[in-house]
């Protein structure tokens, strides 16, 4: 009985958070696909990634990472030039 209760709570949690609806939509899309893909798992991964709304915080972090990479490259280049100036290898 406790296991059934836990399952029901988990099912309600999945339903409330939109997981069941999203999975159902992706599985229906796979079902309706005229030519089934070689990898159903890749299809699901692709469609789940595409259908998920982009979190603005994630986009901001991506931009920050890109900026940090640019700064890192600039610092490496500056370091290389300074080493050449002082002839330290």
Tab-separated table of N, CA and C in Angstrom:
chain	number	residue	atom	x	y	z
A	1	UNK	N	0.823	-1.195	0.000
A	1	UNK	CA	0.000	0.000	0.000
A	1	UNK	C	0.871	1.265	0.000
A	2	UNK	N	1.949	1.253	0.783
A	2	UNK	CA	2.845	2.414	0.839
A	2	UNK	C	3.501	2.652	-0.516
A	3	UNK	N	3.851	1.561	-1.215
A	3	UNK	CA	4.471	1.697	-2.529
A	3	UNK	C	3.499	2.332	-3.519
A	4	UNK	N	2.227	1.934	-3.453
A	4	UNK	CA	1.216	2.528	-4.335
A	4	UNK	C	1.047	4.013	-4.043
A	5	UNK	N	1.076	4.366	-2.776
A	5	UNK	CA	0.954	5.766	-2.380
A	5	UNK	C	2.132	6.580	-2.903
A	6	UNK	N	3.333	6.021	-2.777
A	6	UNK	CA	4.524	6.716	-3.286
A	6	UNK	C	4.449	6.883	-4.797
A	7	UNK	N	4.003	5.834	-5.483
A	7	UNK	CA	3.875	5.911	-6.944
A	7	UNK	C	2.881	6.988	-7.344
A	8	UNK	N	1.762	7.027	-6.641
A	8	UNK	CA	0.729	8.020	-6.945
A	8	UNK	C	1.245	9.438	-6.687
A	9	UNK	N	1.981	9.624	-5.603
A	9	UNK	CA	2.565	10.942	-5.313
A	9	UNK	C	3.545	11.333	-6.411
A	10	UNK	N	4.351	10.374	-6.840
A	10	UNK	CA	5.329	10.649	-7.890
A	10	UNK	C	4.624	10.978	-9.201
A	11	UNK	N	3.557	10.232	-9.524
A	11	UNK	CA	2.807	10.491	-10.743
A	11	UNK	C	2.203	11.899	-10.715
A	12	UNK	N	1.642	12.288	-9.560
A	12	UNK	CA	1.075	13.635	-9.431
A	12	UNK	C	2.164	14.699	-9.578
A	13	UNK	N	3.321	14.418	-9.009
A	13	UNK	CA	4.462	15.339	-9.127
A	13	UNK	C	4.847	15.518	-10.599
A	14	UNK	N	4.960	14.410	-11.338
A	14	UNK	CA	5.309	14.478	-12.766
A	14	UNK	C	4.239	15.224	-13.558
A	15	UNK	N	3.003	14.979	-13.206
A	15	UNK	CA	1.911	15.646	-13.900
A	15	UNK	C	1.901	17.141	-13.607
A	16	UNK	N	2.068	17.489	-12.353
A	16	UNK	CA	2.042	18.897	-11.937
A	16	UNK	C	3.196	19.689	-12.556
A	17	UNK	N	4.351	19.056	-12.687
A	17	UNK	CA	5.526	19.751	-13.219
A	17	UNK	C	5.563	19.783	-14.745
A	18	UNK	N	4.600	19.114	-15.397
A	18	UNK	CA	4.530	19.157	-16.855
A	18	UNK	C	5.340	18.085	-17.556
A	19	UNK	N	5.963	17.214	-16.784
A	19	UNK	CA	6.798	16.169	-17.375
A	19	UNK	C	5.950	15.197	-18.192
A	20	UNK	N	4.834	14.750	-17.632
A	20	UNK	CA	3.992	13.790	-18.345
A	20	UNK	C	3.488	14.366	-19.658
A	21	UNK	N	3.066	15.617	-19.636
A	21	UNK	CA	2.556	16.262	-20.849
A	21	UNK	C	3.652	16.364	-21.912
A	22	UNK	N	4.835	16.766	-21.499
A	22	UNK	CA	5.953	16.908	-22.442
A	22	UNK	C	6.348	15.565	-23.029
A	23	UNK	N	6.474	14.551	-22.173
A	23	UNK	CA	6.824	13.212	-22.672
A	23	UNK	C	5.757	12.682	-23.621
A	24	UNK	N	4.501	12.909	-23.276
A	24	UNK	CA	3.413	12.443	-24.140
A	24	UNK	C	3.501	13.105	-25.507
A	25	UNK	N	3.736	14.413	-25.534
A	25	UNK	CA	3.835	15.121	-26.818
A	25	UNK	C	4.986	14.579	-27.665
A	26	UNK	N	6.131	14.325	-27.041
A	26	UNK	CA	7.292	13.826	-27.792
A	26	UNK	C	7.030	12.415	-28.294
A	27	UNK	N	6.421	11.584	-27.458
A	27	UNK	CA	6.118	10.208	-27.887
A	27	UNK	C	5.076	10.193	-29.009
A	28	UNK	N	4.111	11.090	-28.947
A	28	UNK	CA	3.119	11.200	-30.024
A	28	UNK	C	3.817	11.637	-31.311
A	29	UNK	N	4.729	12.601	-31.209
A	29	UNK	CA	5.477	13.048	-32.396
A	29	UNK	C	6.263	11.885	-32.996
A	30	UNK	N	6.866	11.068	-32.167
A	30	UNK	CA	7.607	9.893	-32.658
A	30	UNK	C	6.651	8.913	-33.315
A	31	UNK	N	5.499	8.688	-32.692
A	31	UNK	CA	4.496	7.770	-33.238
A	31	UNK	C	4.014	8.239	-34.603
A	32	UNK	N	3.830	9.552	-34.750
A	32	UNK	CA	3.301	10.111	-35.994
A	32	UNK	C	4.373	10.314	-37.060
A	33	UNK	N	5.621	10.092	-36.722
A	33	UNK	CA	6.724	10.237	-37.675
A	33	UNK	C	6.541	9.193	-38.783
A	34	UNK	N	6.426	9.635	-40.054
A	34	UNK	CA	6.196	8.673	-41.143
A	34	UNK	C	7.353	7.673	-41.307
A	35	UNK	N	8.567	8.194	-41.239
A	35	UNK	CA	9.737	7.307	-41.315
A	35	UNK	C	10.377	7.290	-39.943
A	36	UNK	N	10.269	6.170	-39.283
A	36	UNK	CA	10.810	6.065	-37.921
A	36	UNK	C	12.331	6.230	-37.955
A	37	UNK	N	12.873	7.016	-37.030
A	37	UNK	CA	14.330	7.210	-36.981
A	37	UNK	C	15.027	5.919	-36.534
A	38	UNK	N	16.306	5.820	-36.890
A	38	UNK	CA	17.079	4.653	-36.470
A	38	UNK	C	17.171	4.567	-34.956
A	39	UNK	N	17.303	5.710	-34.330
A	39	UNK	CA	17.431	5.735	-32.877
A	39	UNK	C	16.276	6.527	-32.269
A	40	UNK	N	15.357	5.815	-31.652
A	40	UNK	CA	14.235	6.473	-30.987
A	40	UNK	C	14.742	7.322	-29.821
A	41	UNK	N	15.783	6.852	-29.166
A	41	UNK	CA	16.332	7.594	-28.033
A	41	UNK	C	16.905	8.938	-28.490
A	42	UNK	N	17.630	8.952	-29.605
A	42	UNK	CA	18.156	10.216	-30.138
A	42	UNK	C	17.016	11.159	-30.517
A	43	UNK	N	15.954	10.604	-31.086
A	43	UNK	CA	14.775	11.405	-31.432
A	43	UNK	C	14.220	12.073	-30.181
A	44	UNK	N	14.060	11.290	-29.117
A	44	UNK	CA	13.533	11.831	-27.867
A	44	UNK	C	14.457	12.900	-27.293
A	45	UNK	N	15.745	12.627	-27.272
A	45	UNK	CA	16.702	13.594	-26.738
A	45	UNK	C	16.634	14.904	-27.519
A	46	UNK	N	16.605	14.790	-28.840
A	46	UNK	CA	16.567	15.977	-29.690
A	46	UNK	C	15.294	16.786	-29.434
A	47	UNK	N	14.162	16.108	-29.420
A	47	UNK	CA	12.899	16.818	-29.273
A	47	UNK	C	12.685	17.343	-27.858
A	48	UNK	N	13.209	16.680	-26.890
A	48	UNK	CA	13.089	17.201	-25.528
A	48	UNK	C	13.951	18.445	-25.371
A	49	UNK	N	15.120	18.440	-25.982
A	49	UNK	CA	15.999	19.600	-25.916
A	49	UNK	C	15.423	20.788	-26.651
A	50	UNK	N	14.790	20.532	-27.784
A	50	UNK	CA	14.223	21.605	-28.598
A	50	UNK	C	12.951	22.145	-27.976
A	51	UNK	N	12.153	21.277	-27.391
A	51	UNK	CA	10.852	21.724	-26.900
A	51	UNK	C	10.940	22.419	-25.546
A	52	UNK	N	12.058	22.239	-24.855
A	52	UNK	CA	12.189	22.872	-23.548
A	52	UNK	C	12.423	24.365	-23.727
A	53	UNK	N	11.681	25.195	-23.018
A	53	UNK	CA	11.908	26.641	-23.150
A	53	UNK	C	13.273	27.026	-22.596
A	54	UNK	N	13.928	27.951	-23.262
A	54	UNK	CA	15.272	28.374	-22.854
A	54	UNK	C	15.176	29.237	-21.605
A	55	UNK	N	15.925	28.868	-20.637
A	55	UNK	CA	15.970	29.619	-19.384
A	55	UNK	C	16.877	30.834	-19.598
A	56	UNK	N	16.386	32.045	-19.333
A	56	UNK	CA	17.209	33.245	-19.551
A	56	UNK	C	18.500	33.216	-18.727
A	57	UNK	N	18.442	32.589	-17.574
A	57	UNK	CA	19.631	32.489	-16.730
A	57	UNK	C	20.710	31.643	-17.413
A	58	UNK	N	20.292	30.587	-18.085
A	58	UNK	CA	21.243	29.725	-18.799
A	58	UNK	C	21.891	30.508	-19.931
A	59	UNK	N	21.092	31.286	-20.651
A	59	UNK	CA	21.637	32.084	-21.753
A	59	UNK	C	22.635	33.106	-21.231
A	60	UNK	N	22.325	33.721	-20.104
A	60	UNK	CA	23.248	34.691	-19.512
A	60	UNK	C	24.557	34.015	-19.123
A	61	UNK	N	24.467	32.813	-18.590
A	61	UNK	CA	25.676	32.076	-18.216
A	61	UNK	C	26.494	31.681	-19.442
A	62	UNK	N	25.809	31.324	-20.524
A	62	UNK	CA	26.523	30.992	-21.768
A	62	UNK	C	27.311	32.197	-22.272
A	63	UNK	N	26.669	33.365	-22.232
A	63	UNK	CA	27.350	34.585	-22.662
A	63	UNK	C	28.550	34.879	-21.765
A	64	UNK	N	28.362	34.689	-20.461
A	64	UNK	CA	29.459	34.936	-19.524
A	64	UNK	C	30.628	33.985	-19.786
A	65	UNK	N	30.323	32.727	-20.064
A	65	UNK	CA	31.375	31.752	-20.371
A	65	UNK	C	32.119	32.167	-21.644
A	66	UNK	N	31.387	32.607	-22.659
A	66	UNK	CA	32.020	33.040	-23.905
A	66	UNK	C	32.947	34.235	-23.654
A	67	UNK	N	32.482	35.184	-22.841
A	67	UNK	CA	33.317	36.342	-22.507
A	67	UNK	C	34.575	35.917	-21.748
A	68	UNK	N	34.406	35.006	-20.810
A	68	UNK	CA	35.547	34.534	-20.022
A	68	UNK	C	36.568	33.804	-20.903
A	69	UNK	N	36.068	33.058	-21.886
A	69	UNK	CA	36.980	32.372	-22.808
A	69	UNK	C	37.794	33.384	-23.603
A	70	UNK	N	37.130	34.454	-24.049
A	70	UNK	CA	37.834	35.494	-24.801
A	70	UNK	C	38.901	36.156	-23.932
A	71	UNK	N	38.523	36.478	-22.692
A	71	UNK	CA	39.478	37.097	-21.774
A	71	UNK	C	40.647	36.155	-21.493
A	72	UNK	N	40.358	34.890	-21.328
A	72	UNK	CA	41.386	33.890	-21.072
A	72	UNK	C	42.385	33.833	-22.235
A	73	UNK	N	41.855	33.815	-23.453
A	73	UNK	CA	42.721	33.780	-24.640
A	73	UNK	C	43.585	35.037	-24.710
A	74	UNK	N	42.995	36.191	-24.385
A	74	UNK	CA	43.747	37.447	-24.409
A	74	UNK	C	44.860	37.427	-23.363
A	75	UNK	N	44.566	36.896	-22.187
A	75	UNK	CA	45.572	36.818	-21.125
A	75	UNK	C	46.685	35.848	-21.520
A	76	UNK	N	46.334	34.740	-22.141
A	76	UNK	CA	47.359	33.802	-22.608
A	76	UNK	C	48.287	34.465	-23.632
A	77	UNK	N	47.683	35.212	-24.539
A	77	UNK	CA	48.479	35.900	-25.555
A	77	UNK	C	49.387	36.947	-24.918
A	78	UNK	N	48.848	37.713	-23.983
A	78	UNK	CA	49.640	38.721	-23.282
A	78	UNK	C	50.788	38.058	-22.520
A	79	UNK	N	50.501	36.950	-21.874
A	79	UNK	CA	51.515	36.208	-21.126
A	79	UNK	C	52.640	35.757	-22.062
A	80	UNK	N	52.256	35.270	-23.217
A	80	UNK	CA	53.238	34.809	-24.208
A	80	UNK	C	54.149	35.964	-24.637
A	81	UNK	N	53.548	37.135	-24.894
A	81	UNK	CA	54.326	38.298	-25.311
A	81	UNK	C	55.272	38.756	-24.210
A	82	UNK	N	54.764	38.757	-22.977
A	82	UNK	CA	55.603	39.181	-21.858
A	82	UNK	C	56.762	38.209	-21.634
A	83	UNK	N	56.504	36.938	-21.798
A	83	UNK	CA	57.580	35.947	-21.651
A	83	UNK	C	58.655	36.164	-22.714
A	84	UNK	N	58.206	36.520	-23.915
A	84	UNK	CA	59.157	36.778	-24.995
A	84	UNK	C	60.004	37.998	-24.667
A	85	UNK	N	59.362	39.016	-24.091
A	85	UNK	CA	60.094	40.242	-23.733
A	85	UNK	C	61.170	39.983	-22.691
A	86	UNK	N	60.851	39.173	-21.703
A	86	UNK	CA	61.824	38.915	-20.643
A	86	UNK	C	62.645	37.642	-20.899
A	87	UNK	N	62.338	37.000	-22.012
A	87	UNK	CA	63.044	35.775	-22.448
A	87	UNK	C	63.017	34.692	-21.372
A	88	UNK	N	61.839	34.452	-20.825
A	88	UNK	CA	61.634	33.378	-19.857
A	88	UNK	C	60.818	32.298	-20.551
A	89	UNK	N	61.310	31.107	-20.516
A	89	UNK	CA	60.597	29.995	-21.149
A	89	UNK	C	60.322	29.003	-20.129
